[in-house]
Coordinates of N, CA, C and O in Angstrom, one line a residue:
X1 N 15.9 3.3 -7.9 CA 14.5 3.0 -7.6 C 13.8 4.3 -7.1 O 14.5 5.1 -6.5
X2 N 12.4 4.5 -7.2 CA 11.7 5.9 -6.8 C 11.2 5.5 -6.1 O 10.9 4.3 -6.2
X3 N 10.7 6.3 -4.8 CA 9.4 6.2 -4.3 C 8.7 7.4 -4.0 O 9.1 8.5 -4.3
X4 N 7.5 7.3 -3.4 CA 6.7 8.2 -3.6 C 5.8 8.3 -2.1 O 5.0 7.5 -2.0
X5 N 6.0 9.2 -1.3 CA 5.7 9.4 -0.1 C 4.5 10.5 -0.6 O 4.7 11.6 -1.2
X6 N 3.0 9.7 -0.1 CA 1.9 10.3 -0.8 C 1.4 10.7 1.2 O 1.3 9.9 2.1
X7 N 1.4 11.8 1.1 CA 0.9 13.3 2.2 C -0.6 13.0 2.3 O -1.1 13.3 1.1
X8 N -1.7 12.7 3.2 CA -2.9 12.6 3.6 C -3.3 13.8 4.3 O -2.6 14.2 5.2
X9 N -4.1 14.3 4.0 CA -4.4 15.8 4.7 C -5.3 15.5 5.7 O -5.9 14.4 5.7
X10 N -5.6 16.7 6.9 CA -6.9 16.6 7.1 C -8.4 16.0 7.2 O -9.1 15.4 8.0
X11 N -8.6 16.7 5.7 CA -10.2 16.0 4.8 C -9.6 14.7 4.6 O -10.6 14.0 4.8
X12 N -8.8 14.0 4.3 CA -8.6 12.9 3.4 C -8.7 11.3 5.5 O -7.9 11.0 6.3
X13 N -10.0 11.0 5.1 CA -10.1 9.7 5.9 C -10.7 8.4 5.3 O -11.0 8.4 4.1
X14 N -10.9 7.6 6.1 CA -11.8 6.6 5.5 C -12.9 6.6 5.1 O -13.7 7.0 6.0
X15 N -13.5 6.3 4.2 CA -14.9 6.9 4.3 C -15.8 6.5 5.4 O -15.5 6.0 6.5
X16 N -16.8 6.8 5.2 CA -17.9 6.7 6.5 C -17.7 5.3 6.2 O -16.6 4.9 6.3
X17 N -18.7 4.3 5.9 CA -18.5 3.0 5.9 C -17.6 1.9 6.5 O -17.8 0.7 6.7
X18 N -16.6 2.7 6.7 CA -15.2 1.8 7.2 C -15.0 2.4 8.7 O -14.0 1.9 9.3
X19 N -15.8 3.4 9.4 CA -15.7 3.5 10.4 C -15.7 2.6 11.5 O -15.0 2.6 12.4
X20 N -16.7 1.8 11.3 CA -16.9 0.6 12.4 C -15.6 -0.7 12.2 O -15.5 -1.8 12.9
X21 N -15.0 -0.2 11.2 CA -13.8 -1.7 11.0 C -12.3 -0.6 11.3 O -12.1 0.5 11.8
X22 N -11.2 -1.7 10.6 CA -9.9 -1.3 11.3 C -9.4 -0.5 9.7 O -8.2 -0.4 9.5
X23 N -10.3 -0.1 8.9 CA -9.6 1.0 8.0 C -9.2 1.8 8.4 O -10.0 2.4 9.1
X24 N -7.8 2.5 8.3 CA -7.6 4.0 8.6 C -7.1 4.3 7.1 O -6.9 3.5 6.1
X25 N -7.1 5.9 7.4 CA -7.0 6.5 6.3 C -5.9 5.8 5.3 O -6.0 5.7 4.1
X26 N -5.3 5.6 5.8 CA -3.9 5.0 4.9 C -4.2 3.8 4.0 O -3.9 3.6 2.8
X27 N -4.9 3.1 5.0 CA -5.1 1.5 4.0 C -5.8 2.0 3.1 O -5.3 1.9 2.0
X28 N -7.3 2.7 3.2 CA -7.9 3.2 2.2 C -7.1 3.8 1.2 O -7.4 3.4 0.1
X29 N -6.3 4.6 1.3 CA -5.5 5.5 -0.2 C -4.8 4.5 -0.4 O -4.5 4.6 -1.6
X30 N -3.9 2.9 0.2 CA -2.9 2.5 -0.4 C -4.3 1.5 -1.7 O -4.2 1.5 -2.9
X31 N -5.3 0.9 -0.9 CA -6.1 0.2 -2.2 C -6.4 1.1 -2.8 O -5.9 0.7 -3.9
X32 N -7.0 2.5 -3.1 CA -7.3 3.2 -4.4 C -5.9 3.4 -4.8 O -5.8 3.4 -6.0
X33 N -5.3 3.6 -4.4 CA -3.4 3.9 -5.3 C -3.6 2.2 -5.9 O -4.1 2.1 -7.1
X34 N -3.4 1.2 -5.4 CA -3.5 -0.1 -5.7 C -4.3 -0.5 -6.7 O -4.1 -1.6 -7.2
X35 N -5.0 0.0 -7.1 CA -6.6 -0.3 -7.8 C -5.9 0.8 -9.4 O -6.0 0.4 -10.5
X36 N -5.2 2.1 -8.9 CA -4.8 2.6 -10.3 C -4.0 2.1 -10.6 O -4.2 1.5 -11.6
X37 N -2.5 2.0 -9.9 CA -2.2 1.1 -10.4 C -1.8 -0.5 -11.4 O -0.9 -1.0 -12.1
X38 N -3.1 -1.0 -10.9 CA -3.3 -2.2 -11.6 C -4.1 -2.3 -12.9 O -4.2 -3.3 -13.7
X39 N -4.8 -0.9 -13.0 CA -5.3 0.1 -14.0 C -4.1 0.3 -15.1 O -4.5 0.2 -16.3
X40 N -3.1 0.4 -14.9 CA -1.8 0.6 -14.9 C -1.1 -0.7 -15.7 O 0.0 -0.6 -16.1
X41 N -1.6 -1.8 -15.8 CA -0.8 -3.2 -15.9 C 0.4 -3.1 -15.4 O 1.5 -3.3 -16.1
X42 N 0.3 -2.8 -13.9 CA 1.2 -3.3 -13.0 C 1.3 -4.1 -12.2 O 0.2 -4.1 -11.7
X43 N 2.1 -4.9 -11.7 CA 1.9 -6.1 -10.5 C 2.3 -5.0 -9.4 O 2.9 -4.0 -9.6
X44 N 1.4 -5.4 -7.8 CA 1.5 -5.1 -7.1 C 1.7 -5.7 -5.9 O 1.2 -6.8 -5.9
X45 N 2.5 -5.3 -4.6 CA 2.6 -5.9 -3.5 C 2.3 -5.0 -2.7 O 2.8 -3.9 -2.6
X46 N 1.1 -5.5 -1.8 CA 0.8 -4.5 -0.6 C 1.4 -5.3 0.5 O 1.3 -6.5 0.7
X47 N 2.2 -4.5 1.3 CA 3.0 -4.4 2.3 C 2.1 -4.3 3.4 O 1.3 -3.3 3.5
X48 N 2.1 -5.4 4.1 CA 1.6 -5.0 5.4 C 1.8 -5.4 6.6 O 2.7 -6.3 6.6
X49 N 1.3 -5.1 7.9 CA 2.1 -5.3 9.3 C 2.2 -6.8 9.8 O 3.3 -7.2 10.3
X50 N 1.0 -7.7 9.5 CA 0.6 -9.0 9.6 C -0.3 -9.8 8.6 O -0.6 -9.5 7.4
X51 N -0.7 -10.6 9.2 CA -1.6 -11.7 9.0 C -3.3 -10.6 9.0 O -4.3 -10.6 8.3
X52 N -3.1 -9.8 10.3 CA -4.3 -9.6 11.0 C -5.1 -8.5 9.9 O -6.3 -8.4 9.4
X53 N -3.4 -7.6 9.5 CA -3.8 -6.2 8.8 C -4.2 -7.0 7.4 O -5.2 -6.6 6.8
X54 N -3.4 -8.0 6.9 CA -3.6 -8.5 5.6 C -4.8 -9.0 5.2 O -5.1 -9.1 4.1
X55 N -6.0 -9.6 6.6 CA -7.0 -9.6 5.8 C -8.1 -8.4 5.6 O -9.1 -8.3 4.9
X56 N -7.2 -7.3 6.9 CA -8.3 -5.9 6.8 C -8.2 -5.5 5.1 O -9.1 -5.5 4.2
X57 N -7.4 -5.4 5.1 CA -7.1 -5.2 3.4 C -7.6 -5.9 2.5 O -8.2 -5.3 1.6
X58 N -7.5 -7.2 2.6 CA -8.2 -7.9 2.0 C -9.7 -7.8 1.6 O -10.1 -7.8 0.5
X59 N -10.5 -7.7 2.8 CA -12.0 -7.4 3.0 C -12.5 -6.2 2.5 O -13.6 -6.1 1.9
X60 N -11.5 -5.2 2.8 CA -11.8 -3.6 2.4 C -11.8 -3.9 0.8 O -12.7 -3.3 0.2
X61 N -10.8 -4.7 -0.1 CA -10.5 -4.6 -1.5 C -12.3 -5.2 -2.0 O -12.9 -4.9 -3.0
X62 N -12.6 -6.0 -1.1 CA -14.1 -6.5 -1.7 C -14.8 -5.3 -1.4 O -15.9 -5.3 -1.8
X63 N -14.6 -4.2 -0.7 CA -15.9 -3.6 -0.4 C -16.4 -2.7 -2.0 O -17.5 -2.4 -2.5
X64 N -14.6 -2.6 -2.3 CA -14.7 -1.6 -3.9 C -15.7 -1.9 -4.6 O -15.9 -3.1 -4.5
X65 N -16.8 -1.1 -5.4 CA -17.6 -1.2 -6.5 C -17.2 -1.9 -7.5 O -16.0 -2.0 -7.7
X66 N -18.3 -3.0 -8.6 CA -17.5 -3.6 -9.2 C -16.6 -3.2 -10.0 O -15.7 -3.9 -10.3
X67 N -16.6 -1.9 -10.7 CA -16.2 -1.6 -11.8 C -15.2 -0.7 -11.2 O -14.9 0.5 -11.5
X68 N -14.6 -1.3 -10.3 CA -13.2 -0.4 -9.1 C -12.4 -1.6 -8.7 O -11.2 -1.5 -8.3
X69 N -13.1 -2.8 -8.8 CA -12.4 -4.4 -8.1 C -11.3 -4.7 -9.3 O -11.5 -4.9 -10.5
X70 N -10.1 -4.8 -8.3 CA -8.7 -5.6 -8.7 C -8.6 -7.1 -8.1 O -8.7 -7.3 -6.9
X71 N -8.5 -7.9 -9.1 CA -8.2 -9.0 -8.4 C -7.1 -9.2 -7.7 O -6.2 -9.2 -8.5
X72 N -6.6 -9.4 -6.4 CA -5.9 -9.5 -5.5 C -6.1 -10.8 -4.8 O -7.2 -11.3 -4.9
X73 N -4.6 -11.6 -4.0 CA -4.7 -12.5 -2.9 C -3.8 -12.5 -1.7 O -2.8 -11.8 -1.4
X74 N -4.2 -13.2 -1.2 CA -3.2 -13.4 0.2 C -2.4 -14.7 -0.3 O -2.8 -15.5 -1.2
X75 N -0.7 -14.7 0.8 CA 0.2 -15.8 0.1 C -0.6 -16.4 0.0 O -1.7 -16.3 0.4
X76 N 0.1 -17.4 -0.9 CA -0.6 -19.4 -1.0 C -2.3 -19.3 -1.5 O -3.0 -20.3 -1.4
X77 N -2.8 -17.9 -2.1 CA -4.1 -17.7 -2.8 C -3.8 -17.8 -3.7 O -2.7 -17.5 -4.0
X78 N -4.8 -18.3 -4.8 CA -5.1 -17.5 -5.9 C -4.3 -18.4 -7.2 O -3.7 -19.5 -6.9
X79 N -4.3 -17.9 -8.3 CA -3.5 -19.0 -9.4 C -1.9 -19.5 -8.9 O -1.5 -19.2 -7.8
X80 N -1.1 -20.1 -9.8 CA 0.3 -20.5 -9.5 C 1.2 -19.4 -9.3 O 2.1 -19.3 -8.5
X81 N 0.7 -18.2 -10.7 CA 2.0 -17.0 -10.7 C 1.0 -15.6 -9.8 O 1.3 -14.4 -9.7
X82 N -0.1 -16.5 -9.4 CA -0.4 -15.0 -8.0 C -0.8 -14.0 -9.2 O -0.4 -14.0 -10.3
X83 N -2.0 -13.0 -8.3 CA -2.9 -12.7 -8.9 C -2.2 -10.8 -9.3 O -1.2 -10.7 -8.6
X84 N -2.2 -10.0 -9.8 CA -1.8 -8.8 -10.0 C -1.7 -8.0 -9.0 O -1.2 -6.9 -9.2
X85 N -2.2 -8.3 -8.1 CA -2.6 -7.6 -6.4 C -2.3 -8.6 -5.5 O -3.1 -9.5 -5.2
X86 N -0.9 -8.7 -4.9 CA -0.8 -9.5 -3.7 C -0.9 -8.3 -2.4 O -0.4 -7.2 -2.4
X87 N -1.5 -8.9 -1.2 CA -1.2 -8.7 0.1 C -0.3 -9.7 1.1 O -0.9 -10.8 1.6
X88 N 0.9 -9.4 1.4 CA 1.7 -9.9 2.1 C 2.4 -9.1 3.3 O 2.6 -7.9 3.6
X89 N 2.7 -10.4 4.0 CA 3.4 -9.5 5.5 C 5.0 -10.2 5.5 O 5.8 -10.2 6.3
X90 N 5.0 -10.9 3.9 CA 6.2 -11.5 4.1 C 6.8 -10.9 2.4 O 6.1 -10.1 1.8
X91 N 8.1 -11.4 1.8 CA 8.5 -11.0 0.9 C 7.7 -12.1 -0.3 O 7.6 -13.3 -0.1
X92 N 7.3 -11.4 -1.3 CA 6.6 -11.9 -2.4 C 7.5 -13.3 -2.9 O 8.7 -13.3 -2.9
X93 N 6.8 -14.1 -3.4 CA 7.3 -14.9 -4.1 C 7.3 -15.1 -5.6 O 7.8 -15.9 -6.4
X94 N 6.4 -13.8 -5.7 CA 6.6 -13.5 -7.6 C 7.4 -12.1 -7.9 O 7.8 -11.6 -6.9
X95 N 7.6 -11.5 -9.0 CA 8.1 -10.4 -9.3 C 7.3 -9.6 -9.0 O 6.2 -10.0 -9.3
X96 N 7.2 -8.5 -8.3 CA 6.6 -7.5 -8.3 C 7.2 -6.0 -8.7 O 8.1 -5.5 -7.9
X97 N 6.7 -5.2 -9.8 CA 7.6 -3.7 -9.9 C 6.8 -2.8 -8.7 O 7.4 -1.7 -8.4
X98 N 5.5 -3.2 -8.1 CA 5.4 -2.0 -7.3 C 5.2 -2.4 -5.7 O 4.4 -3.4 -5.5
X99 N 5.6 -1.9 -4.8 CA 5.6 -1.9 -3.8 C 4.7 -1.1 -3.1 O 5.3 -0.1 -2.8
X100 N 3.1 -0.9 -2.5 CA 2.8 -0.4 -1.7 C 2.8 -0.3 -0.4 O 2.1 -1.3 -0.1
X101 N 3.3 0.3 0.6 CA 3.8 0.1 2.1 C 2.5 0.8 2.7 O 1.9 1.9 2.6
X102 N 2.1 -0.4 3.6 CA 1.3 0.5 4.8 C 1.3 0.3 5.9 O 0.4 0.5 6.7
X103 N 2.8 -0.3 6.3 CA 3.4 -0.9 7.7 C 3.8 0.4 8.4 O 3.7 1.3 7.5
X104 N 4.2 0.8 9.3 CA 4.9 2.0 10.2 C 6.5 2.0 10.2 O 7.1 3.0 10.5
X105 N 7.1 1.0 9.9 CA 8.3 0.6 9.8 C 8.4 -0.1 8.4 O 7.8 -1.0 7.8
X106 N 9.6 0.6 8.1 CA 10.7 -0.8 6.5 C 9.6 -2.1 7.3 O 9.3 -2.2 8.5
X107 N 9.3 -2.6 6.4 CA 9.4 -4.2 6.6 C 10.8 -5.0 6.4 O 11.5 -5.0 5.4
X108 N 10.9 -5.6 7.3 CA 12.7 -6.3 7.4 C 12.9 -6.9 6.2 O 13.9 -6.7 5.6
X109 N 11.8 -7.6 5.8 CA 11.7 -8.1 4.5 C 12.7 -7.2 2.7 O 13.0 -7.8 1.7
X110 N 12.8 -5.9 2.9 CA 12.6 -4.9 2.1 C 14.0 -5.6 0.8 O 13.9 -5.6 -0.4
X111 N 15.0 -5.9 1.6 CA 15.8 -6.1 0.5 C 16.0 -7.7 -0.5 O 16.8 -8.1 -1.3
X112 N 14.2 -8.4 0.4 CA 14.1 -9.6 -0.4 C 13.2 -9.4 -1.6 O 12.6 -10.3 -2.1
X113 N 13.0 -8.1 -1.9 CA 11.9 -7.9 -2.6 C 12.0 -8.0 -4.4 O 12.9 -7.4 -5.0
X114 N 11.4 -8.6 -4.8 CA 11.9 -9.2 -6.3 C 11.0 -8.5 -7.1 O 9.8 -8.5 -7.1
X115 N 12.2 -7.3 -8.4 CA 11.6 -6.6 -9.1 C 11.1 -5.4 -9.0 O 10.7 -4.6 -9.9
X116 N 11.2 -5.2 -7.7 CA 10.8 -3.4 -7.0 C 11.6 -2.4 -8.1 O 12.8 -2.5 -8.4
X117 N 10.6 -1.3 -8.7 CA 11.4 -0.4 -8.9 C 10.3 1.1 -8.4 O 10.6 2.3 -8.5
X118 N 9.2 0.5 -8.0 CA 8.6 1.7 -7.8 C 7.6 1.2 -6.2 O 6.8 0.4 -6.1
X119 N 8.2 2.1 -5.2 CA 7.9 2.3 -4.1 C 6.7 3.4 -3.4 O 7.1 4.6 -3.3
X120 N 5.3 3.1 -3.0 CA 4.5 4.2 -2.4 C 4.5 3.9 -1.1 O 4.2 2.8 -0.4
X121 N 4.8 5.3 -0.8 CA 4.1 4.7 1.1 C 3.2 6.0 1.4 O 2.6 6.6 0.5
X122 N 3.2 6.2 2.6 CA 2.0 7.3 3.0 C 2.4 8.3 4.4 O 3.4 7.8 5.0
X123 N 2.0 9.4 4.9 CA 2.2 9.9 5.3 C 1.0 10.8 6.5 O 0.8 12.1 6.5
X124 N 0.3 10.0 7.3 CA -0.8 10.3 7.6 C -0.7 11.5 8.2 O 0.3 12.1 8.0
X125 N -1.9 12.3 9.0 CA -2.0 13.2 9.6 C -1.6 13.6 11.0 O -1.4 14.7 11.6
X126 N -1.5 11.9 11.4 CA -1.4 12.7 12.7 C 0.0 12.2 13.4 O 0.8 11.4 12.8
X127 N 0.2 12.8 14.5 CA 1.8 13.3 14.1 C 2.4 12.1 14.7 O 3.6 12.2 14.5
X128 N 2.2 10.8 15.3 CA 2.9 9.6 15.8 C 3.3 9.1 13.7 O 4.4 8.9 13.3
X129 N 2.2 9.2 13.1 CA 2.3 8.5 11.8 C 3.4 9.7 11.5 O 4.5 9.3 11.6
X130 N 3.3 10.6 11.2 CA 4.3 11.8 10.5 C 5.9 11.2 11.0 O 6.8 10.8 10.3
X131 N 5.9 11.4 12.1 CA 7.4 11.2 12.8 C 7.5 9.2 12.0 O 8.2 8.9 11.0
X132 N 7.1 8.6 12.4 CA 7.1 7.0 11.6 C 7.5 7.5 10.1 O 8.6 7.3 9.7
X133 N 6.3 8.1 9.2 CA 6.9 8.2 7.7 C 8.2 8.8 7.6 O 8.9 8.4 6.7
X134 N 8.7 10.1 8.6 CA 10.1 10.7 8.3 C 11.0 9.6 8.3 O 11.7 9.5 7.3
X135 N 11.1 8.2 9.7 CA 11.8 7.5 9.8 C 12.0 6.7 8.3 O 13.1 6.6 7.7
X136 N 10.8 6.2 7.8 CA 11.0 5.3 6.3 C 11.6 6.5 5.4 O 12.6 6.2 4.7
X137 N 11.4 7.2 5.4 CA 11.6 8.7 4.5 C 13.4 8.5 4.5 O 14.1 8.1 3.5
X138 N 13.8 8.8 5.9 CA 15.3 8.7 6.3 C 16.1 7.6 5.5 O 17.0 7.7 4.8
X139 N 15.1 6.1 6.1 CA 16.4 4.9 5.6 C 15.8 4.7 4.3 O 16.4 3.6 4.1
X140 N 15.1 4.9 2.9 CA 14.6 4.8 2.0 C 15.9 6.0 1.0 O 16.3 5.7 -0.1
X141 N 16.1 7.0 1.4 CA 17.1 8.3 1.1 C 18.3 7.6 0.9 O 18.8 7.3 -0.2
X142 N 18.8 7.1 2.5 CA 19.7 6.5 2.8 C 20.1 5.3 2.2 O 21.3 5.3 2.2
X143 N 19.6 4.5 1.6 CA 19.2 3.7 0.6 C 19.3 3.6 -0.5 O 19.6 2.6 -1.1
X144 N 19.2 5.0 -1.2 CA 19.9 5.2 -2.7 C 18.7 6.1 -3.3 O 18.9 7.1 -3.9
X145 N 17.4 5.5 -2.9 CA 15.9 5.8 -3.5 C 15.9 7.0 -4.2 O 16.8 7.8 -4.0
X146 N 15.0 7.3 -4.9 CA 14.7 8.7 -5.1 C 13.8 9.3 -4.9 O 12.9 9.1 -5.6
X147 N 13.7 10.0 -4.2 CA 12.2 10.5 -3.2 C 11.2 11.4 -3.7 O 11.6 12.4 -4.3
X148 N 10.2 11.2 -3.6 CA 9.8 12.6 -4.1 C 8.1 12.6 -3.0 O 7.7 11.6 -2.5
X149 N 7.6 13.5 -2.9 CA 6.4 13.3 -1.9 C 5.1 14.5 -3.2 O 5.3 15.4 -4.1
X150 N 4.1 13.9 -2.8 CA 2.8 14.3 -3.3 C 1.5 14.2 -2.4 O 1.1 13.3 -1.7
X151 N 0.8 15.5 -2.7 CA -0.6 15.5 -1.7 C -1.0 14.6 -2.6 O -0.7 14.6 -3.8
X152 N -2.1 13.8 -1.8 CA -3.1 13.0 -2.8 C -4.4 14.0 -3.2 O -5.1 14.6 -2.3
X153 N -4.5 14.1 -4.1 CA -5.8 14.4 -4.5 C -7.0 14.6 -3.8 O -7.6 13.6 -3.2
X154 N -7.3 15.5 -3.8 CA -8.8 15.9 -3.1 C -10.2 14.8 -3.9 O -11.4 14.8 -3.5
X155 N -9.9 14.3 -4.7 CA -10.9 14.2 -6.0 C -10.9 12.5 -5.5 O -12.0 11.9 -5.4
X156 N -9.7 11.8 -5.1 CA -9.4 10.8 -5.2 C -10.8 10.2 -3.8 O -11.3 10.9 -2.9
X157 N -11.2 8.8 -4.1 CA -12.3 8.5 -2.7 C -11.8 7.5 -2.8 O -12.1 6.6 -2.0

């Protein structure tokens, strides 16, 4: 299985607009990663901390432009076989090949995951997040994974 530890620089935050809500930089790059993706005809699972984080995500995916909007749900939303974009804080109940992480920790969940073969997580700027991504970095290695890390794009919004 690969994953892909995507590096946030500096310049790279939320945009202005999301300042007044609980976006940080990360949620923002995991929905535009999420959004190519599904660009992609990939199924996706966004990983996240709770309930609370899953509808920040959720809200932020409506803020996308239309011609940027992935249909996405939360568990127990959306048709029978779940929409190409799930947000969960628990292990998916459909196949998913991609896993996006924006939890601080593995989610305990990680070895119930059905169909995983490609893994992103993120790696923010500032250094409590840095020391947290080495830890997933460590047990993800340790794990078998195949690692590889990338700056995101300057181009990317």
């Amino acid at each position: 299985m690969n994953a892909i530890f995507w590096i946030l620089s500096e310049q790279q935050q939320a945009p202005l607009h999301a300042k007044d809500s609980d976006v940080t930089a990360h949620i923002h790059y995991a929905c535009v990663l999420a959004a190519d993706l599904y660009r992609q005809n990939k199924k996706i699972h966004i990983g996240v901390e709770n309930q609370d984080q899953a509808h920040i995500v959720d809200d932020w995916l409506w803020q996308f432009e239309a011609d940027r909007f992935i249909p996405h749900n939360l568990p127990g939303e959306g048709p029978h076989y779940g929409s190409p974009v799930e947000i969960n804080w628990e292990p998916s109940q459909q196949r998913r090949g991609c896993f996006v992480n924006t939890c601080q920790t593995l989610p305990d969940y990680v070895s119930k995951l059905k169909g995983v073969n490609e893994w992103h997580d993120f790696v923010p700027n500032d250094e409590a997040g840095k020391a947290a991504a080495r830890e997933r970095y460590k047990l993800l290695k340790q794990a078998g994974f195949n690692l590889t890390t990338n700056q995101i794009p300057d181009s990317i919004v």
